[in-house]
Amino acid sequence: MDQMIGRMLDNRYELLELIGSGGMAMVYKAKCHRLNRLVAVKVLKSDFASDADFRRRFYDESQAIAMLSHPNIVSVYDVSRSSPEYIVMELIDGITLKQYMERRGRLNWRESLHFITQIMKGLSHAHSRGIVHRDIKPTNVMVSAAGPVLVDFGIAMGEGESHVTRTGLVMGTPGFIAPEIIEGAESDEMTDWWSVASVLAFAATGAPVFGTKPMMAVLEREASGNANLTGLPAGTMAVFRSALNPDRSKRCTPDQLLNAIAV
């Protein structure tokens, strides 16, 4: 059993259940006793608590999301730099897109249209505030009754920040991170939109379109634009190939992708 379960943080948040785990942090369902409400609490792993770079990035996540207010983006309520460091967020009543796909299979076109429309609205709001998500993938999109919600801006950055850590690690997920990032380019709005296209293609086909392993093979497929779009109508396949083109100058716009799906 997780030793954090049952722990009270700052005499305010009681950790009830582990609901997620990432590279930097653990996410718990918790009860805020002062407000008598359920929340999600993201606690920095102790392995990283002694690393100033990781602490800064973790704290920057809360600042990045706190700038945003949109129904398709998770809300931040509180942040603490005490030990352990944690962020208190909205508890989304839903499952990840990856879990949704495992249970129900690929989205139909009506669902796909609703999905991309809502994600586009949320991401456009983030971009309008100068925030680039940088890690849009099926496990960072929650599916709720109200619609999809972008979560985990843990590697989000403001304009001018580097996407490479001090150890040289490129932050992102193979198959869902734009190919130019692998080549050393800076993350920007276009790289986020490439990731959205990859996630939507996953939702429409039922599988990661660049495969899952080995990692180098996935990256090579990205770099060559070799997406497996089997089963999609010809017109839709063509616009997805454009959206996922490794050459940024040849990519369609998010609106063009949306319009093609609508048609």
Short mmCIF file of C-alpha atoms in Angstrom, two decimals:
data_model
loop_
_atom_site.label_atom_id
_atom_site.label_comp_id
_atom_site.label_asym_id
_atom_site.label_seq_id
_atom_site.Cartn_x
_atom_site.Cartn_y
_atom_site.Cartn_z
CA MET A 1 0.00 0.00 0.00
CA ASP A 2 1.21 3.50 -0.82
CA GLN A 3 2.55 5.06 2.37
CA MET A 4 1.09 8.43 1.40
CA ILE A 5 -2.50 7.16 1.52
CA GLY A 6 -4.23 8.62 4.56
CA ARG A 7 -1.62 11.34 5.01
CA MET A 8 -2.77 14.88 5.71
CA LEU A 9 -0.90 17.64 3.86
CA ASP A 10 -0.63 20.98 5.67
CA ASN A 11 -3.62 19.95 7.79
CA ARG A 12 -5.80 20.63 4.75
CA TYR A 13 -5.72 17.81 2.20
CA GLU A 14 -6.24 14.16 3.11
CA LEU A 15 -4.83 11.78 0.49
CA LEU A 16 -7.43 9.09 -0.19
CA GLU A 17 -6.37 7.14 -3.25
CA LEU A 18 -3.55 6.96 -5.79
CA ILE A 19 -5.04 7.75 -9.22
CA GLY A 20 -1.97 8.37 -11.37
CA SER A 21 1.80 8.24 -11.57
CA GLY A 22 4.23 10.01 -13.87
CA GLY A 23 7.94 10.55 -14.16
CA MET A 24 8.04 13.43 -11.71
CA ALA A 25 5.02 13.04 -9.47
CA MET A 26 2.21 10.94 -8.04
CA VAL A 27 -1.42 12.05 -8.33
CA TYR A 28 -3.91 11.35 -5.54
CA LYS A 29 -7.62 11.79 -5.05
CA ALA A 30 -7.86 13.85 -1.89
CA LYS A 31 -10.38 15.57 0.34
CA CYS A 32 -10.07 19.24 1.15
CA HIS A 33 -11.52 19.31 4.66
CA ARG A 34 -11.81 23.08 4.85
CA LEU A 35 -14.09 23.19 1.81
CA ASN A 36 -15.47 19.63 2.09
CA ARG A 37 -14.71 18.85 -1.55
CA LEU A 38 -12.74 16.26 -3.50
CA VAL A 39 -9.67 17.39 -5.42
CA ALA A 40 -6.64 15.96 -7.19
CA VAL A 41 -3.28 16.48 -5.49
CA LYS A 42 -0.08 16.07 -7.49
CA VAL A 43 2.86 15.34 -5.17
CA LEU A 44 6.47 15.68 -6.32
CA LYS A 45 8.40 12.42 -5.98
CA SER A 46 11.07 12.50 -3.32
CA ASP A 47 13.71 11.40 -5.85
CA PHE A 48 13.39 14.79 -7.54
CA ALA A 49 12.80 16.98 -4.48
CA SER A 50 16.54 17.60 -4.10
CA ASP A 51 16.94 18.70 -7.74
CA ALA A 52 16.43 22.44 -8.16
CA ASP A 53 15.63 22.09 -11.88
CA PHE A 54 12.87 19.57 -11.24
CA ARG A 55 11.45 21.64 -8.37
CA ARG A 56 11.37 24.71 -10.59
CA ARG A 57 9.66 22.82 -13.40
CA PHE A 58 7.14 21.33 -10.98
CA TYR A 59 6.31 24.72 -9.50
CA ASP A 60 6.14 26.29 -12.97
CA GLU A 61 3.41 23.80 -13.85
CA SER A 62 1.11 25.33 -11.26
CA GLN A 63 1.85 28.84 -12.47
CA ALA A 64 1.29 27.82 -16.10
CA ILE A 65 -2.10 26.23 -15.48
CA ALA A 66 -3.19 28.87 -12.98
CA MET A 67 -2.97 31.41 -15.81
CA LEU A 68 -5.58 29.47 -17.73
CA SER A 69 -9.34 29.38 -17.24
CA HIS A 70 -11.17 27.15 -19.70
CA PRO A 71 -13.60 24.20 -19.44
CA ASN A 72 -11.28 22.04 -21.56
CA ILE A 73 -8.23 22.67 -19.35
CA VAL A 74 -7.82 21.34 -15.81
CA SER A 75 -8.03 24.06 -13.13
CA VAL A 76 -5.44 24.69 -10.40
CA TYR A 77 -6.68 25.59 -6.90
CA ASP A 78 -3.58 25.67 -4.71
CA VAL A 79 0.17 25.05 -4.63
CA SER A 80 2.63 24.37 -1.83
CA ARG A 81 6.42 24.45 -1.65
CA SER A 82 6.50 22.71 1.70
CA SER A 83 7.77 19.14 1.98
CA PRO A 84 6.39 17.33 0.09
CA GLU A 85 5.74 19.86 -2.63
CA TYR A 86 2.36 19.52 -4.25
CA ILE A 87 -0.24 21.10 -6.53
CA VAL A 88 -3.99 20.94 -5.86
CA MET A 89 -6.10 20.63 -8.99
CA GLU A 90 -9.63 20.03 -10.16
CA LEU A 91 -10.60 16.36 -9.90
CA ILE A 92 -11.86 15.34 -13.34
CA ASP A 93 -14.76 12.88 -13.25
CA GLY A 94 -13.68 10.71 -16.15
CA ILE A 95 -10.98 8.51 -17.63
CA THR A 96 -8.04 9.13 -19.92
CA LEU A 97 -8.49 8.89 -23.67
CA LYS A 98 -6.20 5.86 -23.62
CA GLN A 99 -8.48 4.12 -21.10
CA TYR A 100 -11.54 5.18 -23.08
CA MET A 101 -10.11 3.61 -26.22
CA GLU A 102 -9.22 0.39 -24.39
CA ARG A 103 -12.81 0.08 -23.17
CA ARG A 104 -14.81 1.29 -26.15
CA GLY A 105 -12.58 1.22 -29.20
CA ARG A 106 -11.99 4.03 -31.66
CA LEU A 107 -14.18 7.11 -31.78
CA ASN A 108 -16.87 7.42 -34.41
CA TRP A 109 -16.87 10.52 -36.58
CA ARG A 110 -19.45 12.40 -34.52
CA GLU A 111 -17.34 11.79 -31.40
CA SER A 112 -14.17 12.71 -33.28
CA LEU A 113 -15.64 16.01 -34.43
CA HIS A 114 -16.74 16.91 -30.89
CA PHE A 115 -13.39 15.79 -29.49
CA ILE A 116 -11.19 17.85 -31.79
CA THR A 117 -13.44 20.90 -31.52
CA GLN A 118 -13.19 20.96 -27.73
CA ILE A 119 -9.46 20.23 -27.65
CA MET A 120 -8.86 22.97 -30.22
CA LYS A 121 -10.74 25.46 -28.04
CA GLY A 122 -8.77 24.56 -24.93
CA LEU A 123 -5.40 24.55 -26.64
CA SER A 124 -6.11 27.80 -28.48
CA HIS A 125 -6.87 29.38 -25.10
CA ALA A 126 -3.54 28.15 -23.70
CA HIS A 127 -1.66 29.43 -26.74
CA SER A 128 -3.36 32.81 -26.46
CA ARG A 129 -1.82 33.06 -22.97
CA GLY A 130 1.64 32.14 -24.24
CA ILE A 131 1.57 28.58 -22.89
CA VAL A 132 2.72 25.59 -24.94
CA HIS A 133 1.68 22.22 -23.49
CA ARG A 134 4.50 20.14 -25.01
CA ASP A 135 3.21 16.72 -23.98
CA ILE A 136 -0.22 16.21 -25.53
CA LYS A 137 -0.87 12.47 -25.65
CA PRO A 138 -3.76 10.05 -24.95
CA THR A 139 -2.95 9.80 -21.23
CA ASN A 140 -2.96 13.61 -20.88
CA VAL A 141 -6.47 13.99 -22.26
CA MET A 142 -9.30 13.17 -19.87
CA VAL A 143 -12.69 12.18 -21.26
CA SER A 144 -15.57 13.35 -19.07
CA ALA A 145 -19.31 13.76 -19.56
CA ALA A 146 -18.70 17.46 -20.21
CA GLY A 147 -16.09 16.79 -22.88
CA PRO A 148 -12.33 16.30 -23.20
CA VAL A 149 -10.01 18.07 -20.75
CA LEU A 150 -6.28 18.72 -21.22
CA VAL A 151 -4.28 17.82 -18.12
CA ASP A 152 -0.66 17.63 -16.99
CA PHE A 153 1.13 20.76 -18.04
CA GLY A 154 4.10 19.38 -16.12
CA ILE A 155 6.49 20.22 -18.93
CA ALA A 156 4.61 23.28 -20.15
CA MET A 157 6.68 26.30 -20.99
CA GLY A 158 6.29 29.97 -21.60
CA GLU A 159 7.74 31.76 -24.59
CA GLY A 160 11.53 31.49 -24.73
CA GLU A 161 11.93 28.56 -22.32
CA SER A 162 13.96 25.54 -23.36
CA HIS A 163 12.35 22.16 -24.03
CA VAL A 164 15.57 20.33 -23.13
CA THR A 165 16.49 19.61 -19.51
CA ARG A 166 19.94 20.21 -18.09
CA THR A 167 20.70 16.51 -18.52
CA GLY A 168 19.94 16.73 -22.24
CA LEU A 169 16.62 14.87 -22.02
CA VAL A 170 14.03 15.99 -24.55
CA MET A 171 10.71 16.23 -22.73
CA GLY A 172 7.91 14.55 -24.64
CA THR A 173 6.47 11.21 -25.74
CA PRO A 174 7.61 9.35 -28.91
CA GLY A 175 4.74 9.04 -31.35
CA PHE A 176 3.04 12.15 -29.96
CA ILE A 177 5.90 14.67 -29.91
CA ALA A 178 6.51 16.56 -33.15
CA PRO A 179 9.47 15.28 -35.19
CA GLU A 180 11.22 18.64 -35.30
CA ILE A 181 11.54 18.54 -31.49
CA ILE A 182 13.60 15.37 -31.80
CA GLU A 183 15.86 17.25 -34.19
CA GLY A 184 16.40 19.99 -31.61
CA ALA A 185 13.83 22.61 -32.63
CA GLU A 186 11.97 24.66 -30.05
CA SER A 187 8.44 23.74 -29.04
CA ASP A 188 5.76 26.13 -30.22
CA GLU A 189 2.10 26.23 -31.16
CA MET A 190 2.72 24.22 -34.35
CA THR A 191 4.35 21.36 -32.45
CA ASP A 192 1.36 21.23 -30.09
CA TRP A 193 -0.99 21.06 -33.09
CA TRP A 194 1.07 18.20 -34.57
CA SER A 195 0.59 16.34 -31.27
CA VAL A 196 -3.17 17.02 -31.37
CA ALA A 197 -3.31 15.55 -34.88
CA SER A 198 -1.43 12.45 -33.70
CA VAL A 199 -3.79 12.01 -30.74
CA LEU A 200 -6.85 12.46 -32.95
CA ALA A 201 -5.47 9.97 -35.47
CA PHE A 202 -5.03 7.53 -32.59
CA ALA A 203 -8.65 8.12 -31.57
CA ALA A 204 -9.91 7.68 -35.15
CA THR A 205 -7.90 4.56 -36.00
CA GLY A 206 -7.82 2.87 -32.61
CA ALA A 207 -4.03 2.62 -32.34
CA PRO A 208 -0.93 4.88 -32.15
CA VAL A 209 -0.32 5.65 -35.82
CA PHE A 210 3.48 5.58 -35.49
CA GLY A 211 3.52 2.42 -33.40
CA THR A 212 4.72 1.99 -29.85
CA LYS A 213 8.16 0.33 -30.00
CA PRO A 214 11.03 0.13 -30.36
CA MET A 215 11.42 3.82 -29.55
CA MET A 216 13.91 4.55 -32.34
CA ALA A 217 11.59 2.94 -34.89
CA VAL A 218 8.73 5.15 -33.69
CA LEU A 219 10.91 8.25 -34.07
CA GLU A 220 12.03 7.16 -37.53
CA ARG A 221 8.42 6.71 -38.66
CA GLU A 222 7.64 10.20 -37.39
CA ALA A 223 10.64 11.67 -39.21
CA SER A 224 9.54 10.06 -42.49
CA GLY A 225 5.82 10.80 -42.03
CA ASN A 226 5.07 7.08 -42.11
CA ALA A 227 1.80 7.06 -40.17
CA ASN A 228 -0.40 3.97 -40.29
CA LEU A 229 -3.80 5.45 -41.16
CA THR A 230 -5.35 2.21 -42.39
CA GLY A 231 -9.14 2.24 -42.30
CA LEU A 232 -9.68 5.97 -42.71
CA PRO A 233 -11.56 7.35 -45.75
CA ALA A 234 -9.24 8.60 -48.49
CA GLY A 235 -9.99 12.28 -47.97
CA THR A 236 -9.58 12.07 -44.21
CA MET A 237 -6.39 10.07 -44.60
CA ALA A 238 -4.97 12.77 -46.87
CA VAL A 239 -5.63 15.59 -44.41
CA PHE A 240 -4.15 13.57 -41.54
CA ARG A 241 -1.01 12.96 -43.60
CA SER A 242 -0.81 16.69 -44.15
CA ALA A 243 -1.30 17.48 -40.43
CA LEU A 244 1.40 14.95 -39.51
CA ASN A 245 3.84 15.94 -42.24
CA PRO A 246 7.40 16.16 -40.83
CA ASP A 247 7.85 19.28 -42.98
CA ARG A 248 6.19 22.11 -41.05
CA SER A 249 5.69 24.17 -44.21
CA LYS A 250 3.49 21.45 -45.72
CA ARG A 251 1.14 20.91 -42.77
CA CYS A 252 -2.52 21.84 -42.93
CA THR A 253 -3.94 24.16 -40.31
CA PRO A 254 -6.03 22.92 -37.35
CA ASP A 255 -9.12 24.47 -38.97
CA GLN A 256 -8.45 22.58 -42.20
CA LEU A 257 -8.19 19.33 -40.27
CA LEU A 258 -11.42 20.11 -38.43
CA ASN A 259 -13.22 21.01 -41.66
CA ALA A 260 -12.08 17.79 -43.36
CA ILE A 261 -13.44 15.69 -40.50
CA ALA A 262 -16.71 17.64 -40.53
CA VAL A 263 -17.12 17.01 -44.27
#
